Coordinates of C-alpha atoms in Angstrom, one line a residue:
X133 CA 12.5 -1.9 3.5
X134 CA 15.7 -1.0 1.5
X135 CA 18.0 1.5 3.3
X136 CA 16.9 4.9 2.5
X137 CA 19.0 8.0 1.1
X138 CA 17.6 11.0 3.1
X139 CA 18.9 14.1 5.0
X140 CA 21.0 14.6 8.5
X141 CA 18.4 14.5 11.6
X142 CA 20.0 17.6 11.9
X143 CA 18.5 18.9 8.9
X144 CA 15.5 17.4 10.0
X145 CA 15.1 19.0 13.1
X146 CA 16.3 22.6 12.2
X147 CA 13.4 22.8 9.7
X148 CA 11.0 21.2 11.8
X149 CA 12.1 24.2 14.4
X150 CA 12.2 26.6 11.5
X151 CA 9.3 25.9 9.4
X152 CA 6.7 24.3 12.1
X153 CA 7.9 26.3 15.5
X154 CA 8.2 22.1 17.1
X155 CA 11.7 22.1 19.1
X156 CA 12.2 18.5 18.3
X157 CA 14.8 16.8 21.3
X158 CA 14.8 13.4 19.5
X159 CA 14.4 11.9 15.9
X160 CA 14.1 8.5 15.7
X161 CA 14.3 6.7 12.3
X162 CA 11.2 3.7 11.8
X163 CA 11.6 1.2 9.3
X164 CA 8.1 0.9 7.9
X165 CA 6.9 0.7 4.2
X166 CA 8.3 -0.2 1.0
X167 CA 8.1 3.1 -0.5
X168 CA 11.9 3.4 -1.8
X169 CA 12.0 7.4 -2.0
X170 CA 10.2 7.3 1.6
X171 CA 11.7 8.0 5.3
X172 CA 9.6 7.6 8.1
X173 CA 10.4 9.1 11.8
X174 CA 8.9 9.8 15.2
X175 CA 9.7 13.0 16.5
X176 CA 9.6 14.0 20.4
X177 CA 9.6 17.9 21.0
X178 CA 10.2 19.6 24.2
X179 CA 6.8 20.0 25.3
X180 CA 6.6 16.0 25.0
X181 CA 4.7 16.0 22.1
X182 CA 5.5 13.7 19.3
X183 CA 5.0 13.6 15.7
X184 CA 4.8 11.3 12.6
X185 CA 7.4 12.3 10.2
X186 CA 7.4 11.3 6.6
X187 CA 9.9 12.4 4.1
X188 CA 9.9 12.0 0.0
X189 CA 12.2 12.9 -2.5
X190 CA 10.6 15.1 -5.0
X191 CA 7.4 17.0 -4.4
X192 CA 4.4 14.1 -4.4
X193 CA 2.2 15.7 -1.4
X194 CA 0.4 17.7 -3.2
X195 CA -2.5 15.5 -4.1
X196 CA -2.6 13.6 -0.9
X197 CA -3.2 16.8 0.9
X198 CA -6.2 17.3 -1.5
X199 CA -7.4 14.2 -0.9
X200 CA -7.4 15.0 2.7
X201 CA -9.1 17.5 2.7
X202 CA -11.9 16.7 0.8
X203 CA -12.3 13.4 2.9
X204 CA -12.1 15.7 6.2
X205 CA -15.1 17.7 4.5
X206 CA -16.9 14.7 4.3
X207 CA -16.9 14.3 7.7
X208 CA -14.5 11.1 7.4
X209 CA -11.9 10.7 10.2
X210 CA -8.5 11.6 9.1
X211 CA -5.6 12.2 11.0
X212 CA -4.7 15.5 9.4
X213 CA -1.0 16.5 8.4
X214 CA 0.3 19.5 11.4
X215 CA 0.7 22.9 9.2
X216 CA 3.8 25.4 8.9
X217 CA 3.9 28.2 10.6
X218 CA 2.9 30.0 7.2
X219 CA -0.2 27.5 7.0
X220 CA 1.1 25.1 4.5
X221 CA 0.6 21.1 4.8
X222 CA 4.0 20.1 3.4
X223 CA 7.5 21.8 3.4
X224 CA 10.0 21.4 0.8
X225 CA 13.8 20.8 1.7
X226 CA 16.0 20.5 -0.7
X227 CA 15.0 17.8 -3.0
X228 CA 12.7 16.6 -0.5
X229 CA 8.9 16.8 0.3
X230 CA 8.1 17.3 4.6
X231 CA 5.0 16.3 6.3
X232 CA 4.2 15.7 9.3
X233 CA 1.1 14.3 11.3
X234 CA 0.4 13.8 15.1
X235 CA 1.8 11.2 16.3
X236 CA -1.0 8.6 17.1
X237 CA -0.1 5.5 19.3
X238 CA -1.6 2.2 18.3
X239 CA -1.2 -0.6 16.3
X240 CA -1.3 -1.3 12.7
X241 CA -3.8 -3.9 11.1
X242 CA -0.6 -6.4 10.1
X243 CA -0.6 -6.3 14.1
X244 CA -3.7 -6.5 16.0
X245 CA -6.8 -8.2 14.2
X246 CA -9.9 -6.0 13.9
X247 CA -12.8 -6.2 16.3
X248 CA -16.3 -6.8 14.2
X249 CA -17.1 -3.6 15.0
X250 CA -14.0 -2.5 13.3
X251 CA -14.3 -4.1 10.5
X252 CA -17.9 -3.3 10.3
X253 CA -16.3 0.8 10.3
X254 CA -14.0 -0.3 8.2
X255 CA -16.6 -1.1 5.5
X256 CA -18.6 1.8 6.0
X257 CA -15.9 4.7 5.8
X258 CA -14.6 2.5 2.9
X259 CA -18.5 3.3 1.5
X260 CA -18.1 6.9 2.3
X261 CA -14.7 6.9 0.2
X262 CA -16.1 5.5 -2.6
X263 CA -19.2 7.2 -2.8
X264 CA -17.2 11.0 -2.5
X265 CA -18.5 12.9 -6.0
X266 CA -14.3 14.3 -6.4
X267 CA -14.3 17.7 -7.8
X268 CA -12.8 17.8 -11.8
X269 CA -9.6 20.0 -10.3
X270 CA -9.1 17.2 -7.6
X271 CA -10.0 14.3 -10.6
X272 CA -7.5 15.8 -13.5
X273 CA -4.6 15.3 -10.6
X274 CA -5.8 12.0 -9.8
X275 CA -4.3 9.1 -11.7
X276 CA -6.9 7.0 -13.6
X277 CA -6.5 3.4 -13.8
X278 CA -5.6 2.2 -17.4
X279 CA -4.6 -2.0 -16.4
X280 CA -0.9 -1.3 -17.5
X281 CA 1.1 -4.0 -18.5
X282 CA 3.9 -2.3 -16.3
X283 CA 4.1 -4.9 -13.7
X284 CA 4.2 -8.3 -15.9
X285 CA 6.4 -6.9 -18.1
X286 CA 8.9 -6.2 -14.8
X287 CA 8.3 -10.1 -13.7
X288 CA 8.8 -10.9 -17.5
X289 CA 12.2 -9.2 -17.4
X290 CA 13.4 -11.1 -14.3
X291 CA 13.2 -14.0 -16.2
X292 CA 16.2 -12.8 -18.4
X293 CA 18.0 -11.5 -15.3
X294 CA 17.4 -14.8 -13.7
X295 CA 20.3 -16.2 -16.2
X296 CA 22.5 -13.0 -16.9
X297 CA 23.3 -11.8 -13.4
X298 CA 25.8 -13.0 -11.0
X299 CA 24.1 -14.0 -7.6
X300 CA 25.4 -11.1 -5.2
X301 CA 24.8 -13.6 -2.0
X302 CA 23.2 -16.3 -0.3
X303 CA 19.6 -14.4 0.4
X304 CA 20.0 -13.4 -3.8
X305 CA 21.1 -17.1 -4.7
X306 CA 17.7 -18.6 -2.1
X307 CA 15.7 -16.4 -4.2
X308 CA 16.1 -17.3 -7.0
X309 CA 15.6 -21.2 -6.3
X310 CA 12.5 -20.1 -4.8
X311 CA 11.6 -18.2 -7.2
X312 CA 12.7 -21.3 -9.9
X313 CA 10.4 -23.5 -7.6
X314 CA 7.5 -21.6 -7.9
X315 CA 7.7 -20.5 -11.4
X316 CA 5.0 -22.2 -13.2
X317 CA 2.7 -20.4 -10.5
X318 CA 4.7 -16.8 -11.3
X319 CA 4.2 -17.4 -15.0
X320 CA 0.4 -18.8 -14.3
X321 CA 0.2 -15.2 -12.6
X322 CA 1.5 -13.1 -15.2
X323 CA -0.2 -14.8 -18.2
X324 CA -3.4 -14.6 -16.4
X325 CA -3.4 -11.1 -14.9
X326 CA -2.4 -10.1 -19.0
X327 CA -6.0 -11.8 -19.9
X328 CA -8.5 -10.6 -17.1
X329 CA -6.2 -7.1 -18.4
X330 CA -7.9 -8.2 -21.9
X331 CA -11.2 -9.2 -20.3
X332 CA -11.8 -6.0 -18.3
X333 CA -10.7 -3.7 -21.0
X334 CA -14.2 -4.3 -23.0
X335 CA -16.1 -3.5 -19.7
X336 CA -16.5 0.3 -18.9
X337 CA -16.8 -0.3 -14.8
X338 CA -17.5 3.0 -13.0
X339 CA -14.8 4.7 -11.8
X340 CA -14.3 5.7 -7.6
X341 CA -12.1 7.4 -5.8
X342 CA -9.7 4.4 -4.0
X343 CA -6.9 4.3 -1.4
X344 CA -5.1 1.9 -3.6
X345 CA -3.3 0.3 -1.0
X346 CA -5.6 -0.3 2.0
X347 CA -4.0 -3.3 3.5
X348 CA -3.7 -4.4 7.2
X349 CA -0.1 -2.0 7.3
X350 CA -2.5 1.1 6.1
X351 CA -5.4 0.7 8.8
X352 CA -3.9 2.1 12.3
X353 CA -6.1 1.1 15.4
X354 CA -5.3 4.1 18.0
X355 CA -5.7 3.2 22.3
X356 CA -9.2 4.0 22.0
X357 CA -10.3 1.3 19.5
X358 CA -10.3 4.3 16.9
X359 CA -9.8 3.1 13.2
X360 CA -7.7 5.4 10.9
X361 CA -7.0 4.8 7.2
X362 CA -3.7 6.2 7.0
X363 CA -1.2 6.8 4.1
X364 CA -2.9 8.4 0.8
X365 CA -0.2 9.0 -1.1
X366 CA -0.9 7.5 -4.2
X367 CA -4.8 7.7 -4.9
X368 CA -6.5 6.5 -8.1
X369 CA -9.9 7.2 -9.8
X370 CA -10.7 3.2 -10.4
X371 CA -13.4 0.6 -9.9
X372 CA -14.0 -0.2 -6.5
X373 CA -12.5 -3.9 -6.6
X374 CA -9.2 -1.9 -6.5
X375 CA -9.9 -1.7 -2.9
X376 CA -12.4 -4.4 -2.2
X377 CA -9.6 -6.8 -3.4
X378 CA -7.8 -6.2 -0.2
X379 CA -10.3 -7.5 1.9
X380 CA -10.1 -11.5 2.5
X381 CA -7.3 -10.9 0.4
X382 CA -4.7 -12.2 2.5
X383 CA -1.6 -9.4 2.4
X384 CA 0.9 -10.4 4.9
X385 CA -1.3 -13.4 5.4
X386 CA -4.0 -11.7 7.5
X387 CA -7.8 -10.5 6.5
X388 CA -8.5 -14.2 5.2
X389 CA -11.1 -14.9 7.2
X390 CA -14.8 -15.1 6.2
X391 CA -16.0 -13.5 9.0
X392 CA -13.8 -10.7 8.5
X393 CA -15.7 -9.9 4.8
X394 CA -19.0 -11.0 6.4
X395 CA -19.1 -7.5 9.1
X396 CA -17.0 -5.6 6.5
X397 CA -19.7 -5.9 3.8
X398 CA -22.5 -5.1 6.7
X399 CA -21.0 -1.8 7.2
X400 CA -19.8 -1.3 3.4
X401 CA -23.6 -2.6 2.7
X402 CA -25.2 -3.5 -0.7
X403 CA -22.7 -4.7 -3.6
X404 CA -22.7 -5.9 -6.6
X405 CA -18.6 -7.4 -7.0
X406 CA -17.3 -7.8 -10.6
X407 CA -15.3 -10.8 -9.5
X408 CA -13.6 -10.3 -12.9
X409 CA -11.8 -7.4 -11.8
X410 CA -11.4 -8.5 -8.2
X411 CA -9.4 -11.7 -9.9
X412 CA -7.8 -9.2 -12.3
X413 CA -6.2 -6.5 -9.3
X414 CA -5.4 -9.8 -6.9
X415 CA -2.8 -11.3 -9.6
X416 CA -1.8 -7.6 -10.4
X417 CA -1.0 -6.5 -6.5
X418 CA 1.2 -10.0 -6.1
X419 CA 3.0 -9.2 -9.5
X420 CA 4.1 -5.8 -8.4
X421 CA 5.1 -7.2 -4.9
X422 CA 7.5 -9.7 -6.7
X423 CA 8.7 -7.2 -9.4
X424 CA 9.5 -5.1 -6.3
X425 CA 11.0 -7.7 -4.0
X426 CA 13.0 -9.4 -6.0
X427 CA 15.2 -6.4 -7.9
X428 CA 15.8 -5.5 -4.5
X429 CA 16.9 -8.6 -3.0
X430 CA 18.3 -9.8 -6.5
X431 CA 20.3 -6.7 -7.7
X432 CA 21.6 -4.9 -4.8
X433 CA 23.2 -5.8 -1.6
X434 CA 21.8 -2.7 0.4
X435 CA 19.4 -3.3 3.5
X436 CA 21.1 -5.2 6.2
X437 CA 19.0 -6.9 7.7
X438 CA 15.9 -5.9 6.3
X439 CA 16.7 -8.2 3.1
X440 CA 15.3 -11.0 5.7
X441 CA 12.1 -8.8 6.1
X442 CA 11.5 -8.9 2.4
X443 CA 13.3 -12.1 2.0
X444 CA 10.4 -13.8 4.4
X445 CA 7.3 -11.6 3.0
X446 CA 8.0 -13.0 -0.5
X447 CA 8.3 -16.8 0.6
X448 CA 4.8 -15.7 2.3
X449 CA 3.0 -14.9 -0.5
X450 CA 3.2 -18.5 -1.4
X451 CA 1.8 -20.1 1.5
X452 CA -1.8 -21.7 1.9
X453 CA -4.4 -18.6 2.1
X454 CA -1.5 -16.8 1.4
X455 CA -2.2 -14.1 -1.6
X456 CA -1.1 -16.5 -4.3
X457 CA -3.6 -18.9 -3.1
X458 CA -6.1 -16.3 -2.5
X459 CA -6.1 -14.6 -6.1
X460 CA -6.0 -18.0 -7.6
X461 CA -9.4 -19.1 -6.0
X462 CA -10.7 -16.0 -6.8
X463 CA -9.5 -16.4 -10.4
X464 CA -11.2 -20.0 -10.1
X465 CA -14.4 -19.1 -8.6
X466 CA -15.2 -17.2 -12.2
X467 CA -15.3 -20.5 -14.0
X468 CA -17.7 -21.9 -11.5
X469 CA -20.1 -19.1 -11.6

């Protein structure tokens, strides 16, 4: 959401020419994720094609092309990156990582709400995911989940931060009164993520392949009423309430709605849910979020008017069936069982 540091669309386009054979005529630059060391374009070529552009600093493709692959070979529909002209799925430039995709219209899930037969689709090529038996190569390059304290430690620190740094503006300094307001439900998130973190560290769940991040943003609905999981940059080998969590979860205040789990779960089908560790990666995805937000919006200036973006999505996370609310009754529903 932050302003990116990237190349010239110059750049861009020569190696897109160069490397790909596409003479792109326009790059346009689209302001979506929160992936810091991420830019995202649309390109148009010549022959009126377009493409999805994605560009990272350092070289982190190499496993999401993998995992690509092997979910293609499973027979789930990707959209699959375009290859160089030498037959390679990324392109490096500089100190940057290249890949691009087809450029598929549609809407995201933060935008259009799923059909029941989406979400019913939804559940099943989640199954699919989950059920992949990953090669060992494909495994020892996956990250394996290990309930790091990584993210309440981060919303720990702010606490200090909250007293020792200047307030930089008027978004920083309505914040932090936010954040002041809120704080016993901040602190009630932290101290409980660290003992469902204690809890789950006895148990010895099995371990799935998982998107990580399958929210509304991550599930693109093409002009056909196609669903597309989209974005796996960042698998892990995890139990599957790293994904399951997401659903009637409540990111960005949307899939909080019973019937929403009810057709997902038809098409996921049978499940046993260790609400333990569905509480446990609900107070841990919020965490991260408000580590993330607020050293953005607290400690820098840069983003224009993006800062309102994040500005607004952190207020949201505190609103009724919002995912505070959300992970809380989840956290809740363990005492009543």
């Amino acid at each position: 959401m932050i302003e990116k540091q990237s190349l010239s669309d110059q750049h861009i386009i020569s190696c897109l020419n160069t490397n790909y054979g596409i003479e792109v005529v326009t790059l346009t630059f689209l302001p979506l994720g929160a992936d810091m060391n991420a830019s995202i374009y649309k390109g148009e070529a010549h022959d009126q094609s377009s493409y999805f552009i994605k560009l990272k600093r350092g070289h982190h493709h190499d496993i999401s092309i993998a995992i690509m692959g092997l979910l293609e070979n499973t027979g789930i529909q990707i959209i699959a990156p375009v290859k160089t002209i030498s037959g390679h799925s990324t392109q490096r430039i500089e100190d940057f990582t290249l890949i691009i995709y087809p450029f598929v219209e549609g809407q995201d899930g933060f935008s259009r709400h799923l059909t029941d037969k989406q979400w019913f689709k939804l559940g099943k090529t989640l199954r699919q995911v989950h059920e992949i038996d990953v090669p060992q190569s494909i495994k020892n390059r996956v990250r394996s989940e290990a309930y790091s304290s990584k993210w309440r430690e981060a919303v720990q620190s702010l606490y200090i931060h909250f007293e020792a740094e200047p307030i930089r503006d008027e978004m920083a300094l309505n914040l932090l009164n936010f954040i002041k307001e809120n704080m016993l439900a901040i602190r009630r998130l932290v101290d409980r993520g660290e003992q469902l973190a204690q809890k789950i560290r006895y148990q010895s769940p099995k371990f799935v392949l998982c998107h990580s991040d399958i929210h509304g943003g991550n599930v693109l609905i093409d002009g056909n009423d196609i669903i597309y999981i989209v974005d796996w940059d960042d698998p892990i080998m995890a139990p599957k309430e790293r994904d399951l969590m997401f659903i009637g979860g409540g990111v960005a205040n949307v899939w909080n709605k019973f019937h929403e789990e009810e057709f997902f779960y038809k098409g996921y089908g049978k499940v046993e849910i260790n609400t333990t560790i569905l509480a446990y990666y609900r107070h841990e995805r919020i965490l991260e979020d408000i580590a993330l937000y607020a050293q953005a919006l607290l400690l820098t200036t840069a983003g224009g008017e993006n800062r309102s973006v994040m500005y607004r999505q952190f207020i949201d996370m505190f609103k009724p069936e919002g995912v505070v609310d959300i992970a809380f009754k989840t956290d809740k529903s363990l005492t009543n069982n």
